[in-house]
GROMACS .gro file of C-alpha atoms in nm:
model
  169
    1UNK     CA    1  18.597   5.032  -5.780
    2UNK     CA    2  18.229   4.975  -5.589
    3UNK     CA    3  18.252   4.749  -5.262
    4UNK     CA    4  17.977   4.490  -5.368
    5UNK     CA    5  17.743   4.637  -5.164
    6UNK     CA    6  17.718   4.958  -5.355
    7UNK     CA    7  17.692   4.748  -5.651
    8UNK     CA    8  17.474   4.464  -5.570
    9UNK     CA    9  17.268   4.512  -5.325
   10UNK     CA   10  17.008   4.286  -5.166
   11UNK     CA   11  16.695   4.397  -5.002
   12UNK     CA   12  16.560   4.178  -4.708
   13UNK     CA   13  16.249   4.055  -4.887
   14UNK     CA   14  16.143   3.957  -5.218
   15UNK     CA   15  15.765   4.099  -5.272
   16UNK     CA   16  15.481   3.853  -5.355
   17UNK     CA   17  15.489   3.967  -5.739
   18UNK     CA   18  15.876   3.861  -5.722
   19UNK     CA   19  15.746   3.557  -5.527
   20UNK     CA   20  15.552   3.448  -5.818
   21UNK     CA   21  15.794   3.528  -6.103
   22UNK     CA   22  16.043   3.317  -5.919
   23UNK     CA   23  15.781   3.070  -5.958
   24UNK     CA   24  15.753   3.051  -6.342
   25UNK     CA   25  16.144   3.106  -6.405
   26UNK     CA   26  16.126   2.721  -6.177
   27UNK     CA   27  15.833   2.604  -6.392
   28UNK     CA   28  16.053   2.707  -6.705
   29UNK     CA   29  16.331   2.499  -6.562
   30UNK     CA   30  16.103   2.231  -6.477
   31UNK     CA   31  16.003   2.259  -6.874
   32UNK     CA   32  16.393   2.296  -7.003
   33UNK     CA   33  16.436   1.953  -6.742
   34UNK     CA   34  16.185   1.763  -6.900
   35UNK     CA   35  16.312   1.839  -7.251
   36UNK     CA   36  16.618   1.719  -7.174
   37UNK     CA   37  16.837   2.027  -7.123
   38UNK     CA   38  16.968   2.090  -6.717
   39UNK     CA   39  16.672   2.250  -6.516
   40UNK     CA   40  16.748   2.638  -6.525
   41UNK     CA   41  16.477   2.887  -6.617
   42UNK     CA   42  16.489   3.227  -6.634
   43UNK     CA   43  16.280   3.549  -6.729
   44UNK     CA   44  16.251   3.920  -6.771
   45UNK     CA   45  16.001   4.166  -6.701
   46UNK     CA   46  16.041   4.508  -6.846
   47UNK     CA   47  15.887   4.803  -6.695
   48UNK     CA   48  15.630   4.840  -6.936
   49UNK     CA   49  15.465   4.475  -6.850
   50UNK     CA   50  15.660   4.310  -7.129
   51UNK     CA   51  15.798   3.955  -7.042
   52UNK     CA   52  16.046   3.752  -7.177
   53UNK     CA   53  16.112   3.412  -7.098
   54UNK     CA   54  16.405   3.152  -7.172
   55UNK     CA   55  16.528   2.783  -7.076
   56UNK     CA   56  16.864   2.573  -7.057
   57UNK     CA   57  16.938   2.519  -7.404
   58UNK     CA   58  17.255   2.370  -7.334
   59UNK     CA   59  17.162   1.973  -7.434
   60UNK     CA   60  16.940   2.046  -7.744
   61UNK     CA   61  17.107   2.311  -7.924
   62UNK     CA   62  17.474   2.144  -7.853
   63UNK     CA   63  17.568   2.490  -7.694
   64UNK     CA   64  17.785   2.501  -7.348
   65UNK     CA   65  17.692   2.861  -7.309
   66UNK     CA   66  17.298   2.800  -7.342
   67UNK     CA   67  17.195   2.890  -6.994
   68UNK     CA   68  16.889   3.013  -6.947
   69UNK     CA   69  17.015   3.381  -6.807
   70UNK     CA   70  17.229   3.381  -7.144
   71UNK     CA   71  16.978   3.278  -7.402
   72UNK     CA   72  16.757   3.538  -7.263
   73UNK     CA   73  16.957   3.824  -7.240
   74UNK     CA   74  17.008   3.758  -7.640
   75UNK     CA   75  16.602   3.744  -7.651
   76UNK     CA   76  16.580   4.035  -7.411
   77UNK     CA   77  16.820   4.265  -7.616
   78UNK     CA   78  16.636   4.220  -7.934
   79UNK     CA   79  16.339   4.320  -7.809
   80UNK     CA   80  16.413   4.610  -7.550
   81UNK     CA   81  16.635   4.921  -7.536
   82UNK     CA   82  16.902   4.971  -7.338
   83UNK     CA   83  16.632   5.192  -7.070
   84UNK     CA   84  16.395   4.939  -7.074
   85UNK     CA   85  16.680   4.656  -6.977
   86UNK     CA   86  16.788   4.924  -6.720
   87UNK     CA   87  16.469   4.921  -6.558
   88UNK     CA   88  16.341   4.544  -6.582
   89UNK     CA   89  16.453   4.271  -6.342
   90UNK     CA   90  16.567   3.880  -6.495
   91UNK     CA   91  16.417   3.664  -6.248
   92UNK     CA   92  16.602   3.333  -6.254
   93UNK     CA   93  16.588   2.965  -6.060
   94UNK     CA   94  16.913   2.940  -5.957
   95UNK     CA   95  17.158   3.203  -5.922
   96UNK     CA   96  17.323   3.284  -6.242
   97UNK     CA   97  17.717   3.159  -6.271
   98UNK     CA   98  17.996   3.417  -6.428
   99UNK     CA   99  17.899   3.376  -6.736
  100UNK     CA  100  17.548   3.472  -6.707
  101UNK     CA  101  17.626   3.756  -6.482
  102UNK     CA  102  17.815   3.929  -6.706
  103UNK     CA  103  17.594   3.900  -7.005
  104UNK     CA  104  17.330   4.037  -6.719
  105UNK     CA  105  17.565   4.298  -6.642
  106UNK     CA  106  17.703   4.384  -6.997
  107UNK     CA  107  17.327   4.399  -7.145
  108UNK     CA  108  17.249   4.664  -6.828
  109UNK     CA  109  16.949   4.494  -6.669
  110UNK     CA  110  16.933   4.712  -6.339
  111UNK     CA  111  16.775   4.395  -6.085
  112UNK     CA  112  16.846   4.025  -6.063
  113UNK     CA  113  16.622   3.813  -5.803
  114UNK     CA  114  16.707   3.444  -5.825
  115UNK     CA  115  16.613   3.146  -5.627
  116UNK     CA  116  16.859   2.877  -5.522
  117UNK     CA  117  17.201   2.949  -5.425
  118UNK     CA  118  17.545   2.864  -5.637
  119UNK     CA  119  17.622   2.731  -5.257
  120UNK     CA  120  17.327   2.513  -5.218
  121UNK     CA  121  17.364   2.408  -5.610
  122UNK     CA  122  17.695   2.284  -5.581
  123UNK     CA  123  17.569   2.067  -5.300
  124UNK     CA  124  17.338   1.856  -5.535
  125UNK     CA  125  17.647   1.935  -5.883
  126UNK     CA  126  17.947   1.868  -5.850
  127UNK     CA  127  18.064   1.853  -6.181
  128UNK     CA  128  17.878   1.922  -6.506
  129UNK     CA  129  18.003   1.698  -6.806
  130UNK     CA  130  18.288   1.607  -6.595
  131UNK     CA  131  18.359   1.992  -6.555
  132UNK     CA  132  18.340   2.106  -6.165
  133UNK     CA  133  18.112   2.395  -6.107
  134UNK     CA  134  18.254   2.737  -6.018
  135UNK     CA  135  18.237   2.881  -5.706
  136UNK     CA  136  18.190   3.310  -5.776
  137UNK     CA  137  17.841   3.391  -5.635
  138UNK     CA  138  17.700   3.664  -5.860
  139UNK     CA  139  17.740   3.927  -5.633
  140UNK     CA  140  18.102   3.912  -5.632
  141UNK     CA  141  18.102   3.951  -6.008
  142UNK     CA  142  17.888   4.225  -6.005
  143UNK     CA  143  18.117   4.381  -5.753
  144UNK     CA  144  18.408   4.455  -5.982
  145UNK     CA  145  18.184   4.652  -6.219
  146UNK     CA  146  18.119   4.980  -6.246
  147UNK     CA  147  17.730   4.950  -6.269
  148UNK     CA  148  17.477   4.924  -6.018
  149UNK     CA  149  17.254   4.592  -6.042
  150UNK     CA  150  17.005   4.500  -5.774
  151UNK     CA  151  17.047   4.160  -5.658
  152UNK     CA  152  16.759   3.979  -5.427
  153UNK     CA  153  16.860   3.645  -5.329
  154UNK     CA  154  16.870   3.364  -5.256
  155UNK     CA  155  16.528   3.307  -5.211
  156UNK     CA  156  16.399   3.009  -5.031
  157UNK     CA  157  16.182   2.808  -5.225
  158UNK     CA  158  16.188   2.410  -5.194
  159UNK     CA  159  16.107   2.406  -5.595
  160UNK     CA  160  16.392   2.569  -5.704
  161UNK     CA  161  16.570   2.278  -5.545
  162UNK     CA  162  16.357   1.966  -5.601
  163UNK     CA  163  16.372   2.040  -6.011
  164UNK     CA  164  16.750   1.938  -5.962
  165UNK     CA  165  16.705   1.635  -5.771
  166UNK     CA  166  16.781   1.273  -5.958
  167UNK     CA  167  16.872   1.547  -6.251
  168UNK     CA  168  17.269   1.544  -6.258
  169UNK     CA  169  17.448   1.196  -6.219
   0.00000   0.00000   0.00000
């Protein structure tokens, strides 16, 4: 089995292009928020320049597993092959829970960079629908699988935590 550094690592700092995909993946969870579904927002960019983008679905389309990371992995995988996922990066708002890992992980997408921490989201949730949040960071997911997937993150951006606040109840 990898240690979770061979199998997520996390370089020191995110590049300005990552810088500003982190900023639409908030924008789309500023978008999902003001819809009505929980603020996450999350998209992919494939090698060849193609993007995907997705939203929090979990409110309007009745659907507990309708995070952003998950609803665009299913996007994602109809539209790419398994290289392309290999090669593009999900950039996402907050950093995806278990379940979205391992759809990130079982679809092959080779780099994750996400904004706000599980840590510092768990601060401002402590239960959704009455259900308290898990505590498994990504990385530690990733770690027990035999794949390789980039992971940059958390990075610090005061949007990525003001599109939660007066959110959750």
């Amino acid at each position: 089995m990898n240690t979770s550094e061979d199998t997520a690592s996390s370089p020191a700092e995110p590049s300005q292009a990552d810088l500003e995909l982190l900023n639409r993946a908030i924008s789309l969870a500023r978008s999902a928020r003001d819809r009505g579904d929980h603020p996450f927002g999350a998209l992919l960019l494939a090698p060849d320049g193609t993007m995907v983008e997705a939203m929090n679905t979990v409110n309007t389309e009745h659907d507990p597993t309708g995070h952003a990371e998950t609803d665009l992995v299913r996007l994602s995988a109809k539209k790419l092959d398994a290289a392309a996922l290999a090669g593009s990066t999900l950039y996402t708002s907050t950093e995806p829970c278990a379940m979205c890992t391992g759809a990130i992980y079982w679809a092959g997408i080779g780099r994750v960079v996400y904004a706000l921490s599980e840590k510092d989201l768990a601060s401002i949730v402590t239960q959704q629908s009455g259900v308290p949040t898990l505590d498994l960071p990504c990385r530690d997911v990733l770690a027990h699988g035999g794949s390789n997937v980039s992971v940059t993150g958390p990075v610090p951006l005061p949007e990525a935590t003001e599109v939660h606040l007066g959110f959750w109840h």
